[in-house]
Every structure is written in C-alpha cells, then in structure tokens.
Amino acid sequence: MANDPAASLAAAFDPERFRARGHALVDLLADHLAGIAARPVLAWLEPEAQRERFASLLAAGGGEAAFEELARRALEGAIQLHHPRFLGHQVTPPLPVAALAELLTAFLNQSLAVYEMSPAATAIEAAVVRWMAGALRLGERADGLLTSGGSLGNLTALLAARRAYTGHDVWHEGSAGGPRLALLASAEAHYSVSRAARIMGLGREGVVALAGDERLKLRPEALGPALDEASRRGLTVFALVANACSTAAGVYDPLEPLADFCRAKGLWLHVDGAHGAAAALSPRYRALVRGIERADSVVWDAHKMLLQPSLVTGVLFREGARAGETFSQEASYLLGRSAASEPHNLSHRTLECTKPALGLRLYATLLVHGEALLADHVTAAYDRARELAALLEASPDFELALPPESNIVCFRHRPPGLADEEALDAHQERLRRALLERGELYLVQARVRGRLHLRTTLLQPFTRARDLAALLDALRAAAAAI
Ligand SMILES: Cc1ncc(COP(=O)(O)O)c(C=O)c1O
C-alpha cells in the first residue's frame, strides 16, 4: 500500500490514541511508585549491555505497541530517584504534580523569548521568579529569570556582574585594551564558576581561588589580602562568588561579612545557592543563608532541593534591572528595542533563544502543595543529615569529614589497621563500586581536603533511620567482602 504521509501524521496526532497511551503511562508510573521500595535503586548493567537493549528495540521497528515497552525499559534502566535508598547526587525525585506539569509544558511547548509566543508561560515565570526572590528577601526591586541549570545561571549572573562593575564594556568593545579581570571565589566553588570565567575570556588567572578555614568556609579576613595580592599581579577583581552551599561538602560561606566586604570594596557579590538557597524556606535552617538578601545576584536550582524535574534555575538580581542588561543585542526578527522597554520579552535576559517554559512545574507545586511542603522537605532533609552524622560519630569504624550544615554528608570507612591515606582513598573507591554493582543503595564520592570520601545527599523524602543504618551495614559488609 502506498504511504500516505497525511494519514500517518493524522494518526500520530490522534487524540484518542494520545488519551489511551497517556492513561497507560500514568498507570505504569503510579504502579512503579507504589512498588519502588521492593526494587533495586540501580539494576546495574555494563554500558555495552545497556546500549544493546535500546539498539535492539529500535532495530526491531517498534510501532504502536512499542511505547509501553520503551517506558518499561527506561524505567528498568533508570537510577531510581524515588527509592528511599537513593542517597547519591543532588538530583531529586520529582513530585508527581511537577512531573504532570512537565507533560503540560512539553505539550504546550511555549518559547519565552517573546511574550506573544508564551503569554501564560511568561506570566507564570514572572510569578515563580517573584516567589523565589521573596523567599530570599531580596527586596521590592528584585527580578530575574529562569534558565536551564545552575551552570548557565552562574554564567548569566557573572556576565551581569562584569557588565555592571568593571567600567570597561567588554560586551561591545571586547577584552583587548581593557583591564585583566578576575573573580574571587572559594576553592570549594562549583566547577561551573571557573568554567564561566573561562567562557568570559578571563583565562587561567580569572579565578582567584581562596582556601577556606578548617570547616572549608571562606575566611572574611583573608579577602583583603587576596584582593591586594590580585591587584599586585595586575588583576582587576570585580566580583566575589560565595557558596550557599558548596557542592562537595555542603558548606555555607558566611554571607554577612562577605556582603560587608563587597560593599566596602565595590565588588559584586554573587551567591551560588544552586543547592542550598532552599534553606531560606526552613525556619530551622534559615540562619545558614543569613545575608543572602544582600547579594547582587543569586542562583537557585529548584531541581535540587525543591523536588522539581530538571532543569529549573532561578537567576535572581537584587536590582532587577540588571536582569535585562546582561545580553544587549539586536535581532530584528525577535527582539524589540531594549529590555527596559519590553520587560515581558525574556530573550533580553537569557542566553537561550528558544527559551523553555521552566516555571510551570514549580508554579504547579506551589499552587497544589504550597510553600510549606517544600519548607518541610528541606527541614526534614537537613535533619536527616544530622541523624546520619550522629550515627557515624557513634561508629568507631567510620569517620565524619565535617559536621553537616546542609543535607550533604561526607565520611570515610576506616577499618582497623588501615591508616595509609592512599590506601584509605582506594578503600572508599572500592566500597562505592561494590555498592554500585549490588544496587541496593546508591551513594557517591568526593574529595574533601584532598582525600577521597564517601558522599551522600539526603534528599529522598522517604529515607528513614533504618535506611541510614542499612547504609553503614552495607558498607561494612562490602568492606568485609573485599
Ligand atoms: C553549588 C552548585 N552550583 C552549580 C551547580 C551546577 O548546577 P546544574 O547542574 O544545574 O548546572 C551545582 C551542581 O551540582 C552546584 O552544586
């Protein structure tokens, strides 16, 4: 029979097929959620075998019936973020309502570059940005945008800082002939900060990395000498990047004295709150971000601590007008005159041209569950980290790297008789690998003060004391088996 493209397309868009497939998919996911604890966190397959599962499915031709099979294989081959023993990276199990909002987002496929392509989604983004800025108490003039991830968020904020604070218009004039620019940042800063500096053409010397104190926090008294030293080397520092909190060990820099320093020296204060700005929601842990309201810019990832599917990053400016100054460019088919004359066209604020509608999922969460659910989640997750720390401290065969401030806990297994640091590093790596392949629990590793540690981020809402105890037992069992 001759191929009829119009008929094929009509069938592909058929509303009744969509309805049936959608119901079946939601049933599959709901059953999966209901039975999650009985599954492994990760059904480990070597990469080649995993590749084969999907190469063969595609090669078999698929067709109508294959969608469910695809969903089933994707579920089986996924790391299970909804599992109570997912204790690894800072990637959250999405709330069901946020996942459903994601479907709505995908179906509508709005692009927020210009308002006319996304009237509702633009208004939703504005509401979400306002909520985030309000939670951080950035003040009446605050504004910002949502973008695709903390890495892009850090770059966007630092571009705004350079534009505002260097006195040399690199955007229009290029960097040649201007000062040699640099940032001050904690040595614990996420790698996206130094990557942003490189992208901005600041080069190898563009980040002056500052060692922290014994708790890995930036030392306010070290900033002045570091600034003087940078200036002796011919660098013009325009911004300070603080962590709230750091990635590896989850440590908060002391934001108030850092804000004082920046004000005194005329520097832009950027707070990378990708993970830990969420502490602002928790009455118990809010003090960790005291001073964040004085930042010039803050990056906050809702896909880390706010139970949102990736990616939803707020880039928030205390002086909201800065949001529109970062990317000043003309594109006659898209952009009008200036960000100030058309604040509803968000293309002025972001690197993205097709700017996805990232706000809907968080808006749906706030609407349906309220801010209190998120606040409770943050509080419980941070509490749980303290619970794990207490368990580790009571166990002579484990060693805590630092008392946790956030919900990130780094520690080592220290079997009797193993004292050599290199051997201890290798021991942690072997333990992690053993757990990975067994698939009952998932945790990761990080270097803290140069030594390899096991690292866990406790952001799974269903992790309980028994799961924390099981983590220690599983590590002991793996150590015994090695
Ligand atoms: C402190 C911090 N900043 C930035 C990022 C990068 O965020 P994203 O993965 O959304 O690009 C991370 C990610 O782990 C982070 O922990």
CSV table of N, CA, C and O in Angstrom, one decimal, residues 165 218 220 223 240-242 253-271 289-297 318:
chain,number,residue,atom,x,y,z
A,165,TYR,N,30.1,46.1,36.8
A,165,TYR,CA,31.1,46.5,37.8
A,165,TYR,C,32.5,46.7,37.3
A,165,TYR,O,33.5,46.9,38.0
A,218,LEU,N,34.8,30.2,53.5
A,218,LEU,CA,35.6,31.4,53.2
A,218,LEU,C,35.9,32.2,54.4
A,218,LEU,O,35.0,32.4,55.3
A,220,PRO,N,36.6,35.6,56.0
A,220,PRO,CA,36.4,37.1,55.6
A,220,PRO,C,37.7,37.8,55.7
A,220,PRO,O,38.1,38.7,54.9
A,223,LEU,N,40.1,38.0,52.7
A,223,LEU,CA,39.7,38.6,51.4
A,223,LEU,C,40.5,39.8,51.1
A,223,LEU,O,40.9,40.0,49.9
A,240,LEU,N,32.9,38.7,43.9
A,240,LEU,CA,33.2,37.6,44.8
A,240,LEU,C,32.1,36.6,44.7
A,240,LEU,O,30.9,37.0,44.7
A,241,VAL,N,32.5,35.3,44.5
A,241,VAL,CA,31.5,34.3,44.4
A,241,VAL,C,31.5,33.5,45.8
A,241,VAL,O,32.5,33.0,46.2
A,242,ALA,N,30.3,33.4,46.4
A,242,ALA,CA,30.2,32.7,47.7
A,242,ALA,C,29.4,31.5,47.5
A,242,ALA,O,28.5,31.4,46.6
A,253,ASP,N,29.2,29.5,53.1
A,253,ASP,CA,30.1,30.6,53.4
A,253,ASP,C,29.4,31.6,54.3
A,253,ASP,O,28.1,31.8,54.2
A,254,PRO,N,30.1,32.4,55.1
A,254,PRO,CA,29.5,33.4,56.0
A,254,PRO,C,29.1,34.6,55.2
A,254,PRO,O,29.9,35.5,54.9
A,255,LEU,N,27.8,34.7,54.8
A,255,LEU,CA,27.4,35.7,53.8
A,255,LEU,C,27.4,37.1,54.3
A,255,LEU,O,27.8,38.1,53.5
A,256,GLU,N,27.1,37.3,55.6
A,256,GLU,CA,27.0,38.7,56.0
A,256,GLU,C,28.4,39.4,56.0
A,256,GLU,O,28.5,40.5,55.4
A,257,PRO,N,29.5,38.9,56.6
A,257,PRO,CA,30.7,39.6,56.4
A,257,PRO,C,31.2,39.6,55.0
A,257,PRO,O,31.9,40.6,54.6
A,258,LEU,N,30.8,38.7,54.2
A,258,LEU,CA,31.2,38.8,52.7
A,258,LEU,C,30.5,39.9,52.1
A,258,LEU,O,31.1,40.7,51.3
A,259,ALA,N,29.2,40.1,52.4
A,259,ALA,CA,28.5,41.3,51.9
A,259,ALA,C,29.1,42.6,52.3
A,259,ALA,O,29.2,43.5,51.6
A,260,ASP,N,29.5,42.6,53.6
A,260,ASP,CA,30.2,43.8,54.1
A,260,ASP,C,31.4,44.1,53.3
A,260,ASP,O,31.7,45.3,52.9
A,261,PHE,N,32.2,43.1,53.1
A,261,PHE,CA,33.5,43.3,52.3
A,261,PHE,C,33.2,43.8,50.9
A,261,PHE,O,33.8,44.7,50.4
A,262,CYS,N,32.2,43.2,50.3
A,262,CYS,CA,31.9,43.6,48.9
A,262,CYS,C,31.4,45.0,48.8
A,262,CYS,O,31.8,45.8,47.9
A,263,ARG,N,30.6,45.4,49.8
A,263,ARG,CA,30.2,46.8,49.8
A,263,ARG,C,31.3,47.7,50.0
A,263,ARG,O,31.5,48.7,49.3
A,264,ALA,N,32.2,47.4,50.9
A,264,ALA,CA,33.4,48.3,51.2
A,264,ALA,C,34.3,48.4,50.0
A,264,ALA,O,34.9,49.5,49.8
A,265,LYS,N,34.4,47.3,49.3
A,265,LYS,CA,35.4,47.3,48.2
A,265,LYS,C,34.8,47.6,46.8
A,265,LYS,O,35.5,47.5,45.8
A,266,GLY,N,33.5,47.7,46.7
A,266,GLY,CA,32.8,48.0,45.4
A,266,GLY,C,32.9,46.7,44.6
A,266,GLY,O,33.1,46.8,43.4
A,267,LEU,N,32.6,45.6,45.2
A,267,LEU,CA,32.6,44.3,44.4
A,267,LEU,C,31.2,43.8,44.3
A,267,LEU,O,30.4,44.0,45.2
A,268,TRP,N,30.9,43.1,43.3
A,268,TRP,CA,29.6,42.4,43.1
A,268,TRP,C,29.6,41.1,43.9
A,268,TRP,O,30.6,40.4,43.8
A,269,LEU,N,28.6,40.9,44.7
A,269,LEU,CA,28.5,39.6,45.5
A,269,LEU,C,27.5,38.7,44.7
A,269,LEU,O,26.4,39.0,44.6
A,270,HIS,N,28.1,37.6,44.2
A,270,HIS,CA,27.3,36.5,43.7
A,270,HIS,C,27.2,35.3,44.6
A,270,HIS,O,28.3,34.8,45.0
A,271,VAL,N,26.0,34.9,44.9
A,271,VAL,CA,25.9,33.7,45.8
A,271,VAL,C,25.4,32.5,45.0
A,271,VAL,O,24.3,32.6,44.3
A,289,VAL,N,21.6,31.0,55.6
A,289,VAL,CA,21.7,31.9,54.5
A,289,VAL,C,21.6,33.3,54.9
A,289,VAL,O,21.3,34.2,54.0
A,290,ARG,N,21.8,33.6,56.2
A,290,ARG,CA,21.7,35.0,56.6
A,290,ARG,C,22.6,35.9,55.8
A,290,ARG,O,23.8,35.5,55.7
A,291,GLY,N,22.1,36.9,55.2
A,291,GLY,CA,23.0,37.8,54.4
A,291,GLY,C,22.7,37.6,52.9
A,291,GLY,O,23.1,38.4,52.1
A,292,ILE,N,22.0,36.5,52.5
A,292,ILE,CA,21.8,36.3,51.1
A,292,ILE,C,21.0,37.4,50.5
A,292,ILE,O,21.1,37.7,49.3
A,293,GLU,N,20.2,38.1,51.3
A,293,GLU,CA,19.4,39.2,50.8
A,293,GLU,C,20.2,40.4,50.4
A,293,GLU,O,19.7,41.3,49.7
A,294,ARG,N,21.5,40.4,50.7
A,294,ARG,CA,22.4,41.5,50.3
A,294,ARG,C,23.2,41.1,49.1
A,294,ARG,O,24.0,42.0,48.6
A,295,ALA,N,23.0,39.9,48.5
A,295,ALA,CA,23.7,39.6,47.3
A,295,ALA,C,23.2,40.4,46.2
A,295,ALA,O,22.1,40.8,46.1
A,296,ASP,N,24.2,40.6,45.2
A,296,ASP,CA,23.7,41.3,44.0
A,296,ASP,C,23.0,40.3,43.1
A,296,ASP,O,22.1,40.6,42.4
A,297,SER,N,23.5,39.1,43.1
A,297,SER,CA,22.8,38.0,42.3
A,297,SER,C,22.9,36.7,43.1
A,297,SER,O,23.8,36.4,43.8
A,318,ARG,N,19.2,41.4,42.9
A,318,ARG,CA,18.6,42.4,43.9
A,318,ARG,C,18.1,43.6,43.2
A,318,ARG,O,17.0,44.1,43.5
